[in-house]
Tab-separated table of C-alpha atoms (C1' of nucleotides) in Angstrom:
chain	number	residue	atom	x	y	z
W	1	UNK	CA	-56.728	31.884	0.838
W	2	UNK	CA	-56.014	28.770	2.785
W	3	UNK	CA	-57.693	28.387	6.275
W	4	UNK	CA	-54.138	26.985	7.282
W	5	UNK	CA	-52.003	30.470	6.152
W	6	UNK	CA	-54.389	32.485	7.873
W	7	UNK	CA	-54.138	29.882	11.038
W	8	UNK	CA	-50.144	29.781	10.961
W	9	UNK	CA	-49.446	31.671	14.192
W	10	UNK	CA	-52.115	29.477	16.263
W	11	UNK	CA	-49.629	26.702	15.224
W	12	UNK	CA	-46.895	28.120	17.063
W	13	UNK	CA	-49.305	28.749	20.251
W	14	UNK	CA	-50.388	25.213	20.132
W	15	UNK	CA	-46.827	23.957	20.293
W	16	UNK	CA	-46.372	26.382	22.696
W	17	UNK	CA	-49.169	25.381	25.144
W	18	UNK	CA	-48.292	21.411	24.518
W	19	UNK	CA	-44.874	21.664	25.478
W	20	UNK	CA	-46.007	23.610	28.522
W	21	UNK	CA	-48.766	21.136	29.235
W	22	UNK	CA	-46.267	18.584	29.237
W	23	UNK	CA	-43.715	20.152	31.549
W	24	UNK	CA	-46.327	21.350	34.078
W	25	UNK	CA	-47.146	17.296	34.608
W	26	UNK	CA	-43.664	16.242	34.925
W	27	UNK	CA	-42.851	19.081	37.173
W	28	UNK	CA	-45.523	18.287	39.430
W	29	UNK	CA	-43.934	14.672	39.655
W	30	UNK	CA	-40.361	15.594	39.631
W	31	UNK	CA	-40.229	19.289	40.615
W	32	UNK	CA	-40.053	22.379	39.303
W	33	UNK	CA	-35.991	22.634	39.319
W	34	UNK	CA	-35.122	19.486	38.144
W	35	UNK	CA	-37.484	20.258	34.495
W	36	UNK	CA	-34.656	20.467	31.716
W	37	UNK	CA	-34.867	21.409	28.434
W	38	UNK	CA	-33.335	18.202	26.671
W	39	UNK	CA	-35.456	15.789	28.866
W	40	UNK	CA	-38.503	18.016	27.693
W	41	UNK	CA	-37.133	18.026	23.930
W	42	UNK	CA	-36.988	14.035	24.306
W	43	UNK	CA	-40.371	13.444	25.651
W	44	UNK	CA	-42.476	16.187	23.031
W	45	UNK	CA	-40.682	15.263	20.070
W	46	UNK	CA	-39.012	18.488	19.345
W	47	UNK	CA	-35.455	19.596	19.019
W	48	UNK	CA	-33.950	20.821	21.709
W	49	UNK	CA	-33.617	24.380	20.630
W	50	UNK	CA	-36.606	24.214	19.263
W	51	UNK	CA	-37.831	23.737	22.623
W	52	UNK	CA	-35.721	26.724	24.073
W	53	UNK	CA	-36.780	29.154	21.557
W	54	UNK	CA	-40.681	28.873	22.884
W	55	UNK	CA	-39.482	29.964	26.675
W	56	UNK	CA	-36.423	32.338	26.057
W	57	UNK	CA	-34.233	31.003	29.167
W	58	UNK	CA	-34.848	27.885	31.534
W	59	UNK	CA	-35.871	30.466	34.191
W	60	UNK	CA	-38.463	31.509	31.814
W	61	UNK	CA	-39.854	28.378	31.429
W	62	UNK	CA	-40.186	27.552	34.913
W	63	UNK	CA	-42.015	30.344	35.873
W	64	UNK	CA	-44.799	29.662	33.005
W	65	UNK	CA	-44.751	26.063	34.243
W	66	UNK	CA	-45.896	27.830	37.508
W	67	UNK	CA	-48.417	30.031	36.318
W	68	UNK	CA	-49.845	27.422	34.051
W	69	UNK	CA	-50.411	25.213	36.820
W	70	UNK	CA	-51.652	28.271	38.869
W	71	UNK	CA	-54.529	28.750	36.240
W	72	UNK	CA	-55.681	25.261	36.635
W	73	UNK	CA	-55.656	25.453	40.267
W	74	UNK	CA	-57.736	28.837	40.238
W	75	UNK	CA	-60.067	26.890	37.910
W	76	UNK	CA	-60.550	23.354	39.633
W	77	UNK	CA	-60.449	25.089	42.734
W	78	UNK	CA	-61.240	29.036	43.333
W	79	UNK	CA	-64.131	28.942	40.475
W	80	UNK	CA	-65.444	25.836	41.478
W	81	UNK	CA	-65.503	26.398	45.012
W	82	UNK	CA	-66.641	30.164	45.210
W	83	UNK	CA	-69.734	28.670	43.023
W	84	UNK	CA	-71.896	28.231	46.110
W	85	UNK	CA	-73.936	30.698	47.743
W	86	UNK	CA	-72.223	33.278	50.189
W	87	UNK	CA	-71.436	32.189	53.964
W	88	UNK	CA	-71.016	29.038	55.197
W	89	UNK	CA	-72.120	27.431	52.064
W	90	UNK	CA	-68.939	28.919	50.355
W	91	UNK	CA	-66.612	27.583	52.826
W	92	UNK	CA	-68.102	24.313	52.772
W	93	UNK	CA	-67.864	24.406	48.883
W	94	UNK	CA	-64.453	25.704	48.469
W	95	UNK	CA	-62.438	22.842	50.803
W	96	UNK	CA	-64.875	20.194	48.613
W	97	UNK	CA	-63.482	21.404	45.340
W	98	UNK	CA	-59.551	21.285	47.108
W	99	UNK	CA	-60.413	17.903	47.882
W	100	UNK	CA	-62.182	16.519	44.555
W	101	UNK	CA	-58.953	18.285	43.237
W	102	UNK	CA	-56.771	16.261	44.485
W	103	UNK	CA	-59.273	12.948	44.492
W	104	UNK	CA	-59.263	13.332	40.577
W	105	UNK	CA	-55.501	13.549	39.754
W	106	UNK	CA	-55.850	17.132	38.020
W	107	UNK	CA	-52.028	16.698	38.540
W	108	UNK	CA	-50.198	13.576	38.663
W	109	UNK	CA	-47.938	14.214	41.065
W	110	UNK	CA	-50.542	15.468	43.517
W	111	UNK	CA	-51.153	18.853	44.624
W	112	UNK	CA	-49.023	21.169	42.411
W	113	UNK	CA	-48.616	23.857	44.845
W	114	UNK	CA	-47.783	21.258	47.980
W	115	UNK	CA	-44.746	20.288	46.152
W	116	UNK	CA	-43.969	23.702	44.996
W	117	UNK	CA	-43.936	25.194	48.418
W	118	UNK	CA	-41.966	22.210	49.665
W	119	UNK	CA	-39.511	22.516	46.922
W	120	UNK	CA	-39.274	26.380	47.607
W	121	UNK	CA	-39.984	27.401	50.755
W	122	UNK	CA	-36.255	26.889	52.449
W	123	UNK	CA	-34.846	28.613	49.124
W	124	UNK	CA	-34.141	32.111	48.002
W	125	UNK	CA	-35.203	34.235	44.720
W	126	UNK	CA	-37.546	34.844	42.680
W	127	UNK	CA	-40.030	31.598	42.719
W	128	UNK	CA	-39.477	31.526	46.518
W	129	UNK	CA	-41.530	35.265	45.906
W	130	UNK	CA	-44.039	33.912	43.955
W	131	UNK	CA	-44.798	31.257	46.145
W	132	UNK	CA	-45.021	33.309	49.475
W	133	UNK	CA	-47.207	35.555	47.319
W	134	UNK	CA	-49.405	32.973	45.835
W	135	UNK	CA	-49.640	31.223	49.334
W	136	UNK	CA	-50.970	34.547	50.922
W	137	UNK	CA	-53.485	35.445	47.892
W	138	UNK	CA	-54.935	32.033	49.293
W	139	UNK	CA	-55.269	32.980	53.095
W	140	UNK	CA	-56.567	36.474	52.114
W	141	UNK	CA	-59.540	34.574	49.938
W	142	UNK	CA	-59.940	32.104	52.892
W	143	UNK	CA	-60.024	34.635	55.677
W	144	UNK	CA	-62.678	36.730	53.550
W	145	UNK	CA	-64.819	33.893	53.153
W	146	UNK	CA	-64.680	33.150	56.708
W	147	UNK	CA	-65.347	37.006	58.215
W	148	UNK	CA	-68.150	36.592	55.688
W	149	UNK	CA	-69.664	33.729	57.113
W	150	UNK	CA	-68.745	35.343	60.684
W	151	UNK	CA	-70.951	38.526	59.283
W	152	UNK	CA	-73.669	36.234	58.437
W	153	UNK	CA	-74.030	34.937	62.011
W	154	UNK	CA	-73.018	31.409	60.804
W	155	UNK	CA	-69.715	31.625	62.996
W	156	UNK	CA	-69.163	33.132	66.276
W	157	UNK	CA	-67.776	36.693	65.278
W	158	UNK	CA	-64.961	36.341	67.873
W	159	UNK	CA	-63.416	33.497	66.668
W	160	UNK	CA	-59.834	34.001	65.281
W	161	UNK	CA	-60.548	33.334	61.070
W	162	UNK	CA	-56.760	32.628	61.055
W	163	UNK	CA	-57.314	29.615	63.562
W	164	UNK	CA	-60.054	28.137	61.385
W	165	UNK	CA	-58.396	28.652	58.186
W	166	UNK	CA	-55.308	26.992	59.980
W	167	UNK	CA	-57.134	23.969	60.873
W	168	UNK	CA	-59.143	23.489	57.640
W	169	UNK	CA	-55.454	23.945	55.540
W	170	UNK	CA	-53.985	21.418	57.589
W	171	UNK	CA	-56.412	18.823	56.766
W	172	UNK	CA	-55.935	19.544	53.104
W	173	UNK	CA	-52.558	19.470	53.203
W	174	UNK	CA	-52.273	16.367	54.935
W	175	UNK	CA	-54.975	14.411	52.904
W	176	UNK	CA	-52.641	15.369	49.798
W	177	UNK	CA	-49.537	14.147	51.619
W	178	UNK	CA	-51.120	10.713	52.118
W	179	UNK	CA	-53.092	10.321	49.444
W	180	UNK	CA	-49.917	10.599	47.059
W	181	UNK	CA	-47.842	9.040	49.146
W	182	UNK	CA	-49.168	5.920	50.129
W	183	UNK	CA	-52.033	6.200	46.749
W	184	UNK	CA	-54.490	5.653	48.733
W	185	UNK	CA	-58.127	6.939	47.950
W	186	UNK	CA	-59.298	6.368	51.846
W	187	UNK	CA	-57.063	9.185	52.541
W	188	UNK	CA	-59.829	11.553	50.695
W	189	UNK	CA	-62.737	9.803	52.695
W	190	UNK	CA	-60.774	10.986	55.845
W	191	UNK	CA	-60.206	14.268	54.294
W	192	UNK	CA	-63.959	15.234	53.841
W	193	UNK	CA	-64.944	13.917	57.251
W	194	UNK	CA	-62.517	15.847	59.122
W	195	UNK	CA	-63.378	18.919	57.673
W	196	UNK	CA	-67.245	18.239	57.745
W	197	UNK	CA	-66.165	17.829	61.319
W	198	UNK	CA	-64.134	20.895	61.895
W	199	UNK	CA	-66.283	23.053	60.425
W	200	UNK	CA	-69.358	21.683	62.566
W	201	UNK	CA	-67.466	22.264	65.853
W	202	UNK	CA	-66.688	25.653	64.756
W	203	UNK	CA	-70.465	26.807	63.721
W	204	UNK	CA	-71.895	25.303	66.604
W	205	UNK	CA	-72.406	27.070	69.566
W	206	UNK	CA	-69.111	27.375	71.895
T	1	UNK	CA	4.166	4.710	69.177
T	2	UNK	CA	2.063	8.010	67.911
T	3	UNK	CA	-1.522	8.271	69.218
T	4	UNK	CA	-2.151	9.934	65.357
T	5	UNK	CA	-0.861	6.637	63.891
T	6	UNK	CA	-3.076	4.065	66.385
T	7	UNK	CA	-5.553	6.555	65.388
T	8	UNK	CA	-5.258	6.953	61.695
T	9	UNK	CA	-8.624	5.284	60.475
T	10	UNK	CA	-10.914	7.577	62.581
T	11	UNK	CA	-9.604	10.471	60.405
T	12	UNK	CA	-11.198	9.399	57.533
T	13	UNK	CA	-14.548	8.350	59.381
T	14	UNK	CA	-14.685	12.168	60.490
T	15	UNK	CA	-13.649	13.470	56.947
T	16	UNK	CA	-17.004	10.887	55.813
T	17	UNK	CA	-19.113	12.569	58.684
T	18	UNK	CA	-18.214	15.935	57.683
T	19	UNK	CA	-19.064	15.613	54.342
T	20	UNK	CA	-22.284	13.505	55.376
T	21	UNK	CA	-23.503	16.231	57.752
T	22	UNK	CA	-22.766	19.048	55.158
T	23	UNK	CA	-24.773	16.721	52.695
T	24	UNK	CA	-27.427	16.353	54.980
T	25	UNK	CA	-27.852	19.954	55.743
T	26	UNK	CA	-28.025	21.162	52.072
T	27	UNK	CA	-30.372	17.859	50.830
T	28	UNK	CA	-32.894	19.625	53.705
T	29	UNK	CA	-32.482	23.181	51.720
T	30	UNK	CA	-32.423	22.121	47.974
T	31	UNK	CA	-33.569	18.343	48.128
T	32	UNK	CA	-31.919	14.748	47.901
T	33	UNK	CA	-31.841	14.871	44.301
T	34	UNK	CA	-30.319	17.787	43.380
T	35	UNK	CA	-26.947	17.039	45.595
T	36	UNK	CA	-24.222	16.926	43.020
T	37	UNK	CA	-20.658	15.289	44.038
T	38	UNK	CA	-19.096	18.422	42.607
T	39	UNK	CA	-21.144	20.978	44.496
T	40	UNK	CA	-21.051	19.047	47.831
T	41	UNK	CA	-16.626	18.471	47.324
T	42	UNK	CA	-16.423	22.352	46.465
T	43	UNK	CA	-18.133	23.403	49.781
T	44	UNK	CA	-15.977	20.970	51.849
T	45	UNK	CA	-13.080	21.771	50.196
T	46	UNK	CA	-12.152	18.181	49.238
T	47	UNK	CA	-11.738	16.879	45.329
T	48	UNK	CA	-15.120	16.066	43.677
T	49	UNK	CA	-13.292	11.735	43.198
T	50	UNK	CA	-12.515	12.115	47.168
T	51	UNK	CA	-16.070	13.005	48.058
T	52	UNK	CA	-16.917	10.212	45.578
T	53	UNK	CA	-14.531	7.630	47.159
T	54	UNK	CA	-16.255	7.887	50.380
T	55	UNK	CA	-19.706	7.019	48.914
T	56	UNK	CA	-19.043	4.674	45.983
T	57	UNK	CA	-21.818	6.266	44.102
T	58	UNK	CA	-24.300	8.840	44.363
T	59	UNK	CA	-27.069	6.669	44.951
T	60	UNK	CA	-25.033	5.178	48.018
T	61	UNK	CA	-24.547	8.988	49.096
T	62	UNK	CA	-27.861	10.095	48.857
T	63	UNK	CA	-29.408	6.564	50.907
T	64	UNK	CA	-26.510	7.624	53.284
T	65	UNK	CA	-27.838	10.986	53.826
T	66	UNK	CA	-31.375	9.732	54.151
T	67	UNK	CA	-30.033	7.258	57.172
T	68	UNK	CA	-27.858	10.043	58.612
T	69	UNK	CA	-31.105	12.352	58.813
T	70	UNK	CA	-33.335	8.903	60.290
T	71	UNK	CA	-31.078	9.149	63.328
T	72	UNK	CA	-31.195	13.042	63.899
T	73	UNK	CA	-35.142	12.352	64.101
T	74	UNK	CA	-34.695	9.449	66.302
T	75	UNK	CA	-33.024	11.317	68.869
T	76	UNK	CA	-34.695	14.387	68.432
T	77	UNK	CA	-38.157	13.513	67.952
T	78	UNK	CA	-38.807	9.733	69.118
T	79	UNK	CA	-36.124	9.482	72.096
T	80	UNK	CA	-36.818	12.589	73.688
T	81	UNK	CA	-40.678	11.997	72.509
T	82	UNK	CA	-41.123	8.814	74.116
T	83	UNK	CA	-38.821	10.179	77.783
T	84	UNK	CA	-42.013	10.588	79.539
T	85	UNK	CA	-45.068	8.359	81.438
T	86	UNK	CA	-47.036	6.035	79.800
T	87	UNK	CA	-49.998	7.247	77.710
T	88	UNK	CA	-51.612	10.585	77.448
T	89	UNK	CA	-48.136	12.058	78.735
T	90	UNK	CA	-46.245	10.198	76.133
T	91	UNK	CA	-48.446	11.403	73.392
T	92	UNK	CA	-48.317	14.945	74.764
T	93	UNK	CA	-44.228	14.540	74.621
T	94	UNK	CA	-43.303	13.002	71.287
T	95	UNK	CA	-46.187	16.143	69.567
T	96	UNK	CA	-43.977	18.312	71.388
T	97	UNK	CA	-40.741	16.911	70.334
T	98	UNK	CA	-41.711	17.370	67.138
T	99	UNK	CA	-42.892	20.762	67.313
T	100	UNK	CA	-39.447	21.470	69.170
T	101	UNK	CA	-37.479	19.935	66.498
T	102	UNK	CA	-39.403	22.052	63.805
T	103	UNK	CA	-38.869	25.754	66.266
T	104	UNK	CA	-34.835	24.832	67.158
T	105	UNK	CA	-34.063	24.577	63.128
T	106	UNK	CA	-32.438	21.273	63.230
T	107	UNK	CA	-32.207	20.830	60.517
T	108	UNK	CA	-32.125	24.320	57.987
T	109	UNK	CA	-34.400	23.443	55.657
T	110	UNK	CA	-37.615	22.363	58.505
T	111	UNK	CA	-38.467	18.964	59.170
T	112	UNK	CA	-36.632	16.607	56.715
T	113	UNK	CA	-39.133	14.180	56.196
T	114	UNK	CA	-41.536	16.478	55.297
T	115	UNK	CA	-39.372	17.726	52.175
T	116	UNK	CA	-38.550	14.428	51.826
T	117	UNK	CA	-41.992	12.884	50.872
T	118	UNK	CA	-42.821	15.892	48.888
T	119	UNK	CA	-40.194	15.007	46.795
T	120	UNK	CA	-40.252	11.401	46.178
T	121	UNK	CA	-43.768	10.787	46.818
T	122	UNK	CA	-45.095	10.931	42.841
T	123	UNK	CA	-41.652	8.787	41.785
T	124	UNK	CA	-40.710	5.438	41.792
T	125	UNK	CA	-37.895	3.497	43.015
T	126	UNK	CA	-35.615	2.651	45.588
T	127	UNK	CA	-35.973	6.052	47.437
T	128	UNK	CA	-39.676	5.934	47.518
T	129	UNK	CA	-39.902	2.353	48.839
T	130	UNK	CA	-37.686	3.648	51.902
T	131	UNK	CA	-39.647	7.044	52.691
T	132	UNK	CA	-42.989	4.527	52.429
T	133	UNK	CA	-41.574	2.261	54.650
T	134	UNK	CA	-40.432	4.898	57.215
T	135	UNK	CA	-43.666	6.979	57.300
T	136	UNK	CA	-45.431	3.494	58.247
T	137	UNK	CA	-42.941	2.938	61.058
T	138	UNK	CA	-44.041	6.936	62.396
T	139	UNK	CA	-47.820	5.682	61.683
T	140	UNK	CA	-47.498	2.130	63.752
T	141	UNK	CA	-45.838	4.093	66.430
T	142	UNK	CA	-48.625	6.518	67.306
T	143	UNK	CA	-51.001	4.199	66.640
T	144	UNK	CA	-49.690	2.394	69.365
T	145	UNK	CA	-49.163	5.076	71.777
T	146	UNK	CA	-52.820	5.800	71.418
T	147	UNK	CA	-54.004	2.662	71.758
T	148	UNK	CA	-51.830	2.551	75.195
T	149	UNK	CA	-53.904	5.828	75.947
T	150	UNK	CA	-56.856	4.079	75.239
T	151	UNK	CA	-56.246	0.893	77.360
T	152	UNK	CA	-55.305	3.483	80.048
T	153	UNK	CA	-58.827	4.644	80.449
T	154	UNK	CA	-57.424	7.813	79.056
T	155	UNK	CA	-58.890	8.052	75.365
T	156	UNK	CA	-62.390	6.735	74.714
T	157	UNK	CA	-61.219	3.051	73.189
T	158	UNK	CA	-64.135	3.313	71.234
T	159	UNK	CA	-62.527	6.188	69.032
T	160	UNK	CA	-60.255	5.417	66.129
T	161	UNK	CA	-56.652	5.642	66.517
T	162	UNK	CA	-55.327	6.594	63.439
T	163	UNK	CA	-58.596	9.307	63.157
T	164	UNK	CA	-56.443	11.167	66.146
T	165	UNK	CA	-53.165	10.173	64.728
T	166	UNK	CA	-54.559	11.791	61.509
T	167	UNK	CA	-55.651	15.237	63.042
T	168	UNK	CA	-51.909	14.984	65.014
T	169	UNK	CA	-49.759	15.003	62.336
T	170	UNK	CA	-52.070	17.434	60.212
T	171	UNK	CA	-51.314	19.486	62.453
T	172	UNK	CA	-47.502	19.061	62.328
T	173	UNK	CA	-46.761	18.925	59.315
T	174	UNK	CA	-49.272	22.016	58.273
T	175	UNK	CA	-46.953	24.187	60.913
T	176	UNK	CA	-43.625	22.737	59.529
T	177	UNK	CA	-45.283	24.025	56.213
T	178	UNK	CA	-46.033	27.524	57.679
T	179	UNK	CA	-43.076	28.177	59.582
T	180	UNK	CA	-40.781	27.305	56.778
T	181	UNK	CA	-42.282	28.993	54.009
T	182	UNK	CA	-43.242	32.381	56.057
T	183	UNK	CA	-39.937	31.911	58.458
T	184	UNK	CA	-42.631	32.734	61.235
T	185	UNK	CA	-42.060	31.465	64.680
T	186	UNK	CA	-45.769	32.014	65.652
T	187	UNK	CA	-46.552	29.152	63.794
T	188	UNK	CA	-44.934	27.157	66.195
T	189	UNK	CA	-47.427	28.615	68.825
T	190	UNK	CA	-50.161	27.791	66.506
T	191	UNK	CA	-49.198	24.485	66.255
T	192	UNK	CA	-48.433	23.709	69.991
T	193	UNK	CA	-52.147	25.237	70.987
T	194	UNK	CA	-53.996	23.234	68.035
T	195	UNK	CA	-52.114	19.803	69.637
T	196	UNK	CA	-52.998	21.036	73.292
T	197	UNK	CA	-56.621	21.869	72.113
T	198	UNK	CA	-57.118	18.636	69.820
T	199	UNK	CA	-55.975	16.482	72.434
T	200	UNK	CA	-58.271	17.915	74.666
T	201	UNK	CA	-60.853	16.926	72.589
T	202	UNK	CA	-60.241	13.533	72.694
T	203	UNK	CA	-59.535	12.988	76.167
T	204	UNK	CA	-63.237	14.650	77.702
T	205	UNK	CA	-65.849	12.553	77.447
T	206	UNK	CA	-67.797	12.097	74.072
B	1	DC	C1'	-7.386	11.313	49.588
B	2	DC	C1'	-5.301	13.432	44.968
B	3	DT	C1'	-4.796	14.699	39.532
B	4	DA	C1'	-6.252	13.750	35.180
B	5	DC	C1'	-9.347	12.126	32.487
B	6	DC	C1'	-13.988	9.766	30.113
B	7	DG	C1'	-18.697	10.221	27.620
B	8	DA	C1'	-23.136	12.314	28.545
B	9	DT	C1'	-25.884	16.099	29.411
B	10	DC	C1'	-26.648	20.821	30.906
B	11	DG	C1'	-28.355	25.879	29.376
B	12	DG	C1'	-27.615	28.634	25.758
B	13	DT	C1'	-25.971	30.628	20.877
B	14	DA	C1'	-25.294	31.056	15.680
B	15	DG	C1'	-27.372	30.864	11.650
B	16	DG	C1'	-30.852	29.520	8.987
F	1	DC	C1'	-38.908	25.232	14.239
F	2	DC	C1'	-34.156	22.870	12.712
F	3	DT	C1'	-28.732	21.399	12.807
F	4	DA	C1'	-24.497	22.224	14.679
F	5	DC	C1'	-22.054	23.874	17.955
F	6	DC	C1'	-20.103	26.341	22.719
F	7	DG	C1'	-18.104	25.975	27.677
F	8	DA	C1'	-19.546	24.092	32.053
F	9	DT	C1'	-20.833	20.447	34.847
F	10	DC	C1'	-22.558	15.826	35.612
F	11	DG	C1'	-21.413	10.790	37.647
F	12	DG	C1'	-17.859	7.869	37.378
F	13	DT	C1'	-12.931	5.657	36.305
F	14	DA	C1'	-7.705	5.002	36.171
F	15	DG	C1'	-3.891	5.149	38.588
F	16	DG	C1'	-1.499	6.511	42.276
DNA sequence: CCTACCGATCGGTAGG
DNA sequence: CCTACCGATCGGTAGG
């Protein structure tokens, strides 16, 4: 009883989860839609079909590109930033771990979900769905954090959470647009500031 | 002598503007890159080697569409923009142009530019080089509209310009981002009360 | 501006 | 996971 017969089906996974690995960089580079099989066949080494037959359809495969790269987002991002204590803290945590996201190229082309939404949010169908969903899973968790902190006394209670949460997404998403765009690290510098900044003029007394 | 015959070349300058615009509009929906010549001649109605005769490649077609949307944001955003006073009023105007643009859909997809750099920012090439070039030429021009403000006694000259050109066109592009991917028009209000307030800030002593 | 075509590549299938 | 293939579409060309 070899180790490797008993192993066989992990071999399939494997080749599974490289090929994915593979297209979830290149899509965040080139886009979701413009991922094709043969390109993908090229660059892993496989056949072409042999490609096909781990995803089913091309649809298929994009929408495990997606949640691959959503799994990798909710780690670098959601686990690392709710790991702080409640409140304030939290906040303060969660827009660091967005940032160091981005600073440390956990995608190469960036933010995955920037481009996605970009890439999606004009079009119809299914991934235009699962985008608008995904998008408002993260201003639930952000408006919770921030009623939390409001709760705690660390924000006024009558400010509007959606106005914060507007103001602290904006940053983000900008710091990603320049940062990939012109590849320049100051843009992350300018990031943090502004949102140390923003979120001291909104705990301070007004 | 036949006014249609005197005439004759303009018709196929409006056939090439007809096709351009149509381009234009569906590169703002689905992206520069995935414009085919076959798509774009089936949905004017021409043959696929007509459409192609008017561009002399697809590379030429798609720089062409890039130029063709430079000069809708020219006259929407920086000539109506800068049509106002010296200084704070100016800066006021061309954040409001822009917002404008974004709330009048002009173009069907939201702001081209944004989709745009989404989608060549993580490539290379020829493309890239231009949508660099023309986000510096949106960068030096606020920068020196603030620095007008500034030598007008109206913004502290001490702060730095491209810190409030920064927080500006966070804000922008974050509600271009909203309002396109929820199709809400309060994110125009949003945005326009974030400018208002942010400039604000700026402009009272610190 | 058209028809008729070219080789390359697309997503997907048959059969193993 | 492979080879060999399918019809459709790609950018581009020839010739008018």
């Amino acid at each position: 009883m070899s180790r490797e017969s008993t192993n066989r089906r992990s071999d399939g996974e494997q080749t599974h989860a490289e090929i994915l690995d593979h297209a979830v960089r290149l899509a965040s580079i080139e886009g979701v839609n413009s991922i094709t099989l043969g390109r993908l066949a090229e660059q892993t080494g496989f056949s072409k079909s042999g490609v096909y037959a781990h995803f089913g359809s091309r649809e298929r495969l994009q929408m495990e590109i997606i949640e691959a790269a959503e799994q990798i987002f909710q780690r670098e991002v959601i686990q690392r930033g709710l790991d702080a204590p409640e409140g304030l803290p939290r906040i303060i945590n969660i827009y660091d771990a967005y940032l160091s996201y981005i600073e440390h190229d956990v995608f190469p082309g960036g933010c995955f979900f920037a481009g996605l939404v970009s890439e999606f949010d004009a079009r119809d169908g299914q991934i235009h769905e699962a985008v608008v969903a995904g998008r408002k899973a993260w201003d639930e968790l952000v408006r919770g954090l921030i009623e939390t902190a409001q709760s705690h006394g660390e924000i006024d209670p009558a400010v509007d959470p959606d106005q914060l949460a507007f103001e602290l997404d904006a940053i983000v998403d900008h710091t990603n647009f320049v940062y990939v765009l012109y590849r320049d690290p100051v843009a992350i510098e300018r990031g943090r500031s502004t949102v140390s900044a923003t979120i001291r003029r909104w705990t301070l007394q007004r």
